[in-house]
XYZ file of C-alpha atoms in Angstrom:
202
model
C 0.085 0.010 0.184
C 1.435 3.232 -1.027
C 1.330 6.199 1.692
C 1.005 9.831 0.254
C 3.854 12.215 1.691
C 2.290 15.429 3.895
C 3.946 17.636 1.016
C 1.453 15.919 -1.398
C -1.381 16.261 0.745
C -0.731 20.069 1.290
C -0.190 20.725 -2.538
C -3.889 18.897 -2.937
C -5.339 21.011 -0.393
C -3.844 24.161 -1.664
C -5.456 23.299 -5.152
C -8.888 22.699 -3.459
C -8.656 26.341 -1.786
C -7.688 27.955 -4.894
C -10.547 26.712 -6.793
C -12.761 27.933 -4.198
C -11.445 31.261 -4.279
C -11.498 31.332 -7.854
C -15.290 30.330 -7.986
C -15.988 33.201 -5.589
C -14.469 35.656 -7.706
C -16.058 34.573 -10.767
C -18.065 36.806 -12.623
C -21.507 35.503 -11.610
C -20.486 36.841 -8.124
C -18.406 39.716 -8.687
C -20.914 41.650 -10.574
C -23.720 40.778 -8.340
C -26.072 38.440 -10.539
C -29.227 37.060 -8.913
C -27.416 34.360 -6.777
C -26.446 37.244 -4.383
C -29.482 39.410 -5.019
C -32.748 39.025 -3.125
C -35.810 40.579 -4.828
C -37.916 42.595 -2.221
C -41.752 42.839 -3.712
C -44.385 45.288 -2.747
C -47.180 47.310 -3.725
C -48.180 51.043 -3.975
C -48.321 52.615 -0.414
C -45.800 50.190 1.028
C -42.491 51.402 2.507
C -39.794 48.689 1.497
C -36.231 48.670 2.789
C -33.636 49.425 0.158
C -30.638 46.985 -0.099
C -29.760 46.898 3.582
C -28.887 50.716 4.035
C -31.823 51.336 6.558
C -33.551 53.597 3.922
C -36.787 53.007 2.392
C -38.700 53.864 -0.856
C -42.448 53.859 -1.081
C -44.593 54.601 -4.113
C -47.565 56.785 -3.270
C -49.304 57.261 -6.573
C -49.162 57.033 -10.316
C -50.442 59.320 -12.705
C -50.998 58.773 -16.535
C -50.389 61.983 -18.978
C -50.436 62.950 -22.484
C -47.976 65.695 -22.056
C -45.708 66.763 -19.167
C -44.149 70.130 -18.166
C -41.756 71.393 -15.485
C -43.135 73.121 -12.375
C -41.873 76.715 -13.344
C -41.496 76.874 -17.002
C -40.028 79.839 -18.696
C -42.258 81.858 -21.533
C -40.253 79.730 -24.190
C -40.906 76.246 -22.532
C -43.538 74.004 -24.242
C -45.143 70.884 -22.637
C -43.080 67.598 -23.564
C -45.237 65.350 -25.860
C -45.116 61.760 -26.691
C -46.538 59.372 -29.458
C -46.860 56.841 -26.407
C -47.913 57.770 -22.714
C -46.205 59.467 -19.763
C -46.283 57.773 -16.467
C -45.510 59.760 -13.397
C -44.341 57.614 -10.464
C -45.013 59.723 -7.160
C -42.538 58.494 -4.491
C -41.750 58.851 -0.620
C -37.989 58.361 0.368
C -36.564 57.866 4.012
C -32.975 57.877 4.175
C -31.084 55.808 6.848
C -27.605 56.284 8.325
C -25.741 54.257 5.607
C -25.330 55.970 2.142
C -27.596 53.836 -0.210
C -26.196 52.334 -3.279
C -26.875 54.387 -6.389
C -29.587 53.040 -8.729
C -31.567 53.876 -11.891
C -35.257 53.188 -11.830
C -36.781 51.509 -14.462
C -40.322 50.283 -15.544
C -40.639 46.544 -16.385
C -43.920 44.825 -17.831
C -44.994 41.232 -18.417
C -44.255 41.596 -22.141
C -40.652 42.143 -21.686
C -40.428 46.059 -22.067
C -38.125 48.389 -19.887
C -38.913 51.817 -19.717
C -36.244 54.105 -18.428
C -36.893 57.616 -16.975
C -37.131 60.902 -19.141
C -34.434 62.894 -19.222
C -36.349 66.121 -19.138
C -37.609 68.098 -17.229
C -34.836 68.025 -14.831
C -37.220 67.708 -11.736
C -38.249 64.146 -12.992
C -35.867 61.937 -10.581
C -35.845 59.427 -7.884
C -33.248 59.584 -5.255
C -32.565 59.606 -1.342
C -32.090 62.786 0.520
C -29.256 63.156 2.981
C -29.111 61.236 6.146
C -31.691 61.998 8.908
C -33.972 63.487 6.143
C -37.113 61.965 3.972
C -38.157 63.595 0.792
C -41.164 63.319 -1.788
C -40.969 63.711 -5.651
C -41.860 62.268 -8.833
C -40.113 60.267 -11.603
C -41.375 60.048 -15.176
C -41.243 57.357 -17.736
C -42.449 57.414 -21.285
C -44.059 54.085 -22.050
C -45.852 52.081 -25.032
C -49.513 52.189 -24.489
C -49.727 48.627 -25.721
C -47.325 47.280 -23.542
C -48.203 47.978 -19.782
C -49.659 44.653 -18.344
C -47.767 44.042 -15.023
C -46.151 47.485 -14.839
C -43.649 47.048 -11.926
C -41.122 49.654 -10.804
C -37.734 47.987 -10.384
C -34.956 49.724 -8.482
C -31.762 47.533 -8.737
C -28.674 48.938 -6.806
C -25.320 49.238 -8.681
C -23.219 46.358 -7.220
C -19.509 45.912 -8.120
C -18.429 43.855 -5.052
C -19.180 40.247 -4.174
C -22.047 41.062 -1.392
C -25.569 39.960 -0.514
C -27.791 42.606 -1.820
C -31.466 43.392 -2.791
C -33.524 45.058 -5.303
C -36.985 46.577 -4.954
C -39.897 45.679 -7.165
C -43.156 47.599 -6.624
C -46.302 46.316 -8.432
C -48.185 49.368 -9.786
C -51.656 47.914 -10.189
C -52.031 46.966 -13.758
C -52.747 43.175 -13.789
C -54.370 42.960 -17.246
C -54.568 44.786 -20.544
C -58.086 46.001 -19.945
C -57.011 47.829 -16.853
C -54.006 49.301 -18.897
C -56.165 50.448 -21.509
C -58.604 52.230 -18.982
C -55.346 53.875 -17.325
C -54.414 55.186 -20.942
C -57.966 56.449 -21.634
C -57.983 58.491 -18.431
C -54.673 59.838 -18.953
C -54.703 63.761 -17.813
C -53.829 66.343 -20.744
C -51.067 67.446 -18.573
C -48.948 66.699 -15.666
C -46.923 69.012 -13.732
C -43.529 67.725 -12.626
C -42.628 69.296 -9.288
C -39.245 69.272 -7.673
C -38.382 67.355 -4.461
C -39.902 68.433 -1.286
C -37.496 67.581 1.601
C -38.133 67.280 5.570
C -37.003 65.866 8.590
C -37.279 62.307 8.819
C -39.879 61.152 11.733
């Protein structure tokens, strides 16, 4: 019977350890794929924790509109128009002590569409205030009226390191195409996008 020398056993253990470290450092983990991502589901009116930061985000209301305009337009400013429909998502954010990860809010649908926030007016945004404060505001998206079933707000933090994290998905209450059409038909002629309002967190 052949006995293995201690040095041979140590080399084998070293390869096993290196293999484990390499696996942990693989792209699926480094870039925060779903294996390290918990999805937190919620609905309108529900304050949801954001990525373990101690901060919360809540959607308070959504509004459909045919045009949008900034709250304090100049004489030359005209309403922004669309061939689709604008969807304003009104939000309330409470900031925790820890600095929350950055994120880009998007709307996703059952049909696979992904709608990003409009770049203008500048008042359209979604972000956390300074620590100890809360804020309200609105972020506006331009969407295809024919693909709104299952409309969901998705907030996925920007993850670079191999850490456990979470994303928020808020159901915006459009479970069927009929309800989506009712929302489109009831769109207001103009939605005024106001700037954020900040207050001391209670």
